[in-house]
Amino acid sequence: MTDRLLTGLRALNRGVAVLIGIMLLACAGFVLLDIILRQVGSSFGGTDEVSGYVMAIATSWGMGYAMLELGHVRIDILRSRAGPKGRSLFDLASLMIMAGTVSVIALRCWPVVERSISNMSRANTALETPLWLVQLPWFAGWVWFALMAWLTFVTALLMVLQGRFDAAEAAIGVFAEEEAFQ
């Protein structure tokens, strides 16, 4: 069950990563087209604003993918000296702290979105973008990351409780750089 759940979460997040990649590619094309237009004396205007919004949304949604692909950085000097059980406990503690932190961030994001909706806030730029249009997908990305972190934590905890320390390490562990390139 745990292996299937992790496989499903990874597949789901790969799909999210592809969509984020398409969004970033479209944004890069938009900026490139604006640069070309500037050479002939015209411009869309606001490409810096739009690209900033895209980066914020892409970052919040991409964090879950990075976590499941073991792309987050951790200092592991103590962990590397522990046995399989000890490494699993360090990994679980690290993931639980990350999940808790991300959950707090997600909870703190909502009042920002809610205030923008209730005040009908707009960016103080030429585009006057309704801020909730940007903040809602940004908030959803943080919620997604928190959900992925907690589901991964529970899955890894079940693996550890079953004594499957190698499987838990493969799911949530960290690896030295030389191990990653072998």
Tab-separated table of C-alpha atoms in Angstrom:
chain	number	residue	atom	x	y	z
A	1	MET	CA	0.000	0.000	0.000
A	2	THR	CA	2.726	2.496	0.961
A	3	ASP	CA	4.718	1.869	-2.197
A	4	ARG	CA	1.644	2.351	-4.372
A	5	LEU	CA	0.744	5.582	-2.578
A	6	LEU	CA	4.241	7.003	-3.075
A	7	THR	CA	4.230	5.929	-6.713
A	8	GLY	CA	0.853	7.625	-7.181
A	9	LEU	CA	2.006	10.812	-5.455
A	10	ARG	CA	5.129	10.921	-7.613
A	11	ALA	CA	3.110	10.400	-10.799
A	12	LEU	CA	0.649	13.105	-9.786
A	13	ASN	CA	3.455	15.538	-9.008
A	14	ARG	CA	5.223	14.767	-12.275
A	15	GLY	CA	2.029	15.840	-14.016
A	16	VAL	CA	1.991	19.031	-11.943
A	17	ALA	CA	5.663	19.595	-12.815
A	18	VAL	CA	4.914	19.235	-16.528
A	19	LEU	CA	2.099	21.793	-16.255
A	20	ILE	CA	4.386	24.140	-14.317
A	21	GLY	CA	7.057	23.652	-16.993
A	22	ILE	CA	4.563	24.526	-19.726
A	23	MET	CA	3.529	27.615	-17.764
A	24	LEU	CA	7.172	28.689	-17.352
A	25	LEU	CA	7.875	28.041	-21.034
A	26	ALA	CA	4.851	30.122	-22.037
A	27	CYS	CA	6.022	32.898	-19.722
A	28	ALA	CA	9.512	32.792	-21.234
A	29	GLY	CA	7.958	32.992	-24.712
A	30	PHE	CA	5.849	35.964	-23.605
A	31	VAL	CA	8.936	37.775	-22.264
A	32	LEU	CA	10.950	36.919	-25.384
A	33	LEU	CA	8.198	38.216	-27.642
A	34	ASP	CA	8.054	41.414	-25.581
A	35	ILE	CA	11.830	41.851	-25.976
A	36	ILE	CA	11.510	41.411	-29.748
A	37	LEU	CA	8.633	43.926	-29.845
A	38	ARG	CA	10.748	46.448	-27.937
A	39	GLN	CA	13.307	46.277	-30.739
A	40	VAL	CA	10.684	47.572	-33.151
A	41	GLY	CA	9.346	50.251	-30.816
A	42	SER	CA	6.408	48.438	-29.227
A	43	SER	CA	5.810	46.393	-26.065
A	44	PHE	CA	3.162	44.396	-24.247
A	45	GLY	CA	4.113	46.043	-20.978
A	46	GLY	CA	3.894	44.289	-17.645
A	47	THR	CA	6.026	41.291	-18.551
A	48	ASP	CA	8.068	41.776	-15.388
A	49	GLU	CA	4.882	41.731	-13.320
A	50	VAL	CA	3.433	38.682	-15.065
A	51	SER	CA	6.714	36.753	-14.853
A	52	GLY	CA	6.917	37.514	-11.120
A	53	TYR	CA	3.429	36.099	-10.632
A	54	VAL	CA	4.305	33.016	-12.675
A	55	MET	CA	7.462	32.435	-10.620
A	56	ALA	CA	5.547	32.661	-7.329
A	57	ILE	CA	2.922	30.181	-8.518
A	58	ALA	CA	5.506	27.834	-10.060
A	59	THR	CA	7.560	27.836	-6.874
A	60	SER	CA	4.670	27.000	-4.562
A	61	TRP	CA	3.438	24.190	-6.823
A	62	GLY	CA	6.920	22.847	-7.611
A	63	MET	CA	7.933	22.273	-3.984
A	64	GLY	CA	5.904	19.064	-3.647
A	65	TYR	CA	7.581	17.650	-6.747
A	66	ALA	CA	11.024	18.571	-5.431
A	67	MET	CA	10.270	16.911	-2.102
A	68	LEU	CA	9.087	13.651	-3.647
A	69	GLU	CA	12.093	13.572	-5.978
A	70	LEU	CA	14.394	14.171	-2.963
A	71	GLY	CA	15.438	17.535	-4.361
A	72	HIS	CA	15.358	19.492	-1.096
A	73	VAL	CA	18.663	20.124	0.638
A	74	ARG	CA	19.392	18.969	4.178
A	75	ILE	CA	22.450	19.036	6.368
A	76	ASP	CA	23.026	15.395	7.195
A	77	ILE	CA	26.233	15.206	9.239
A	78	LEU	CA	24.534	13.425	12.166
A	79	ARG	CA	22.259	11.352	9.982
A	80	SER	CA	25.126	9.924	7.964
A	81	ARG	CA	26.693	8.475	11.132
A	82	ALA	CA	23.563	6.654	12.264
A	83	GLY	CA	22.420	3.170	11.369
A	84	PRO	CA	19.346	2.431	9.237
A	85	LYS	CA	16.900	2.921	12.113
A	86	GLY	CA	18.578	6.139	13.246
A	87	ARG	CA	18.660	7.513	9.697
A	88	SER	CA	14.953	6.746	9.383
A	89	LEU	CA	14.216	8.647	12.585
A	90	PHE	CA	16.248	11.656	11.387
A	91	ASP	CA	14.433	11.523	8.039
A	92	LEU	CA	11.018	11.315	9.707
A	93	ALA	CA	11.834	14.200	12.052
A	94	SER	CA	13.046	16.299	9.137
A	95	LEU	CA	9.948	15.579	7.064
A	96	MET	CA	7.616	16.214	9.992
A	97	ILE	CA	9.260	19.584	10.667
A	98	MET	CA	9.035	20.491	6.987
A	99	ALA	CA	5.376	19.418	6.785
A	100	GLY	CA	4.581	21.441	9.896
A	101	THR	CA	6.400	24.508	8.593
A	102	VAL	CA	4.731	24.316	5.198
A	103	SER	CA	1.342	23.880	6.880
A	104	VAL	CA	1.907	27.077	8.874
A	105	ILE	CA	2.909	28.888	5.675
A	106	ALA	CA	-0.226	27.651	3.913
A	107	LEU	CA	-2.404	28.720	6.846
A	108	ARG	CA	-0.766	32.158	6.863
A	109	CYS	CA	-1.293	32.547	3.107
A	110	TRP	CA	-5.061	32.289	3.324
A	111	PRO	CA	-5.654	35.594	5.190
A	112	VAL	CA	-3.666	37.367	2.470
A	113	VAL	CA	-5.894	35.865	-0.223
A	114	GLU	CA	-9.052	36.468	1.788
A	115	ARG	CA	-8.161	40.126	2.345
A	116	SER	CA	-7.479	40.614	-1.364
A	117	ILE	CA	-10.853	39.095	-2.224
A	118	SER	CA	-12.822	41.089	0.350
A	119	ASN	CA	-11.072	44.381	-0.504
A	120	MET	CA	-11.064	43.646	-4.234
A	121	SER	CA	-7.362	44.559	-4.120
A	122	ARG	CA	-5.486	45.268	-7.320
A	123	ALA	CA	-1.787	45.551	-8.029
A	124	ASN	CA	-0.559	49.137	-7.985
A	125	THR	CA	0.888	48.730	-11.468
A	126	ALA	CA	-0.229	49.625	-14.963
A	127	LEU	CA	-1.914	46.218	-15.316
A	128	GLU	CA	-3.923	46.653	-12.106
A	129	THR	CA	-4.114	42.884	-11.766
A	130	PRO	CA	-6.773	41.664	-9.318
A	131	LEU	CA	-4.465	40.183	-6.707
A	132	TRP	CA	-6.692	37.256	-5.814
A	133	LEU	CA	-6.248	35.905	-9.368
A	134	VAL	CA	-2.576	35.409	-8.604
A	135	GLN	CA	-2.778	34.713	-4.886
A	136	LEU	CA	-5.358	31.927	-5.138
A	137	PRO	CA	-3.192	29.567	-7.249
A	138	TRP	CA	-0.157	30.578	-5.153
A	139	PHE	CA	-2.058	29.644	-1.968
A	140	ALA	CA	-3.301	26.397	-3.557
A	141	GLY	CA	0.318	25.470	-4.327
A	142	TRP	CA	1.299	25.850	-0.665
A	143	VAL	CA	-1.701	23.753	0.398
A	144	TRP	CA	-0.689	21.138	-2.180
A	145	PHE	CA	2.881	21.080	-0.833
A	146	ALA	CA	1.617	20.688	2.745
A	147	LEU	CA	-0.712	17.865	1.710
A	148	MET	CA	2.090	16.086	-0.176
A	149	ALA	CA	4.459	16.496	2.789
A	150	TRP	CA	1.978	15.045	5.294
A	151	LEU	CA	0.986	12.144	3.023
A	152	THR	CA	4.648	11.352	2.417
A	153	PHE	CA	5.375	11.564	6.143
A	154	VAL	CA	2.555	9.154	7.028
A	155	THR	CA	3.659	6.763	4.285
A	156	ALA	CA	7.293	6.828	5.444
A	157	LEU	CA	6.196	6.427	9.080
A	158	LEU	CA	4.252	3.295	8.125
A	159	MET	CA	7.334	1.945	6.358
A	160	VAL	CA	9.475	2.553	9.442
A	161	LEU	CA	6.875	0.957	11.729
A	162	GLN	CA	6.911	-2.077	9.414
A	163	GLY	CA	10.711	-2.222	9.754
A	164	ARG	CA	11.243	-1.289	6.095
A	165	PHE	CA	14.069	1.155	6.800
A	166	ASP	CA	15.639	0.861	3.339
A	167	ALA	CA	12.304	1.614	1.663
A	168	ALA	CA	11.761	4.605	3.953
A	169	GLU	CA	15.255	5.880	3.198
A	170	ALA	CA	14.652	5.518	-0.532
A	171	ALA	CA	11.392	7.456	-0.144
A	172	ILE	CA	12.486	10.336	2.095
A	173	GLY	CA	16.221	10.025	2.718
A	174	VAL	CA	19.101	12.134	1.542
A	175	PHE	CA	22.031	10.892	-0.407
A	176	ALA	CA	25.558	12.135	-0.706
A	177	GLU	CA	26.400	13.778	-4.011
A	178	GLU	CA	28.637	10.904	-5.083
A	179	GLU	CA	25.771	8.440	-4.447
A	180	ALA	CA	23.370	10.502	-6.565
A	181	PHE	CA	25.542	10.287	-9.675
A	182	GLN	CA	26.315	6.563	-9.590
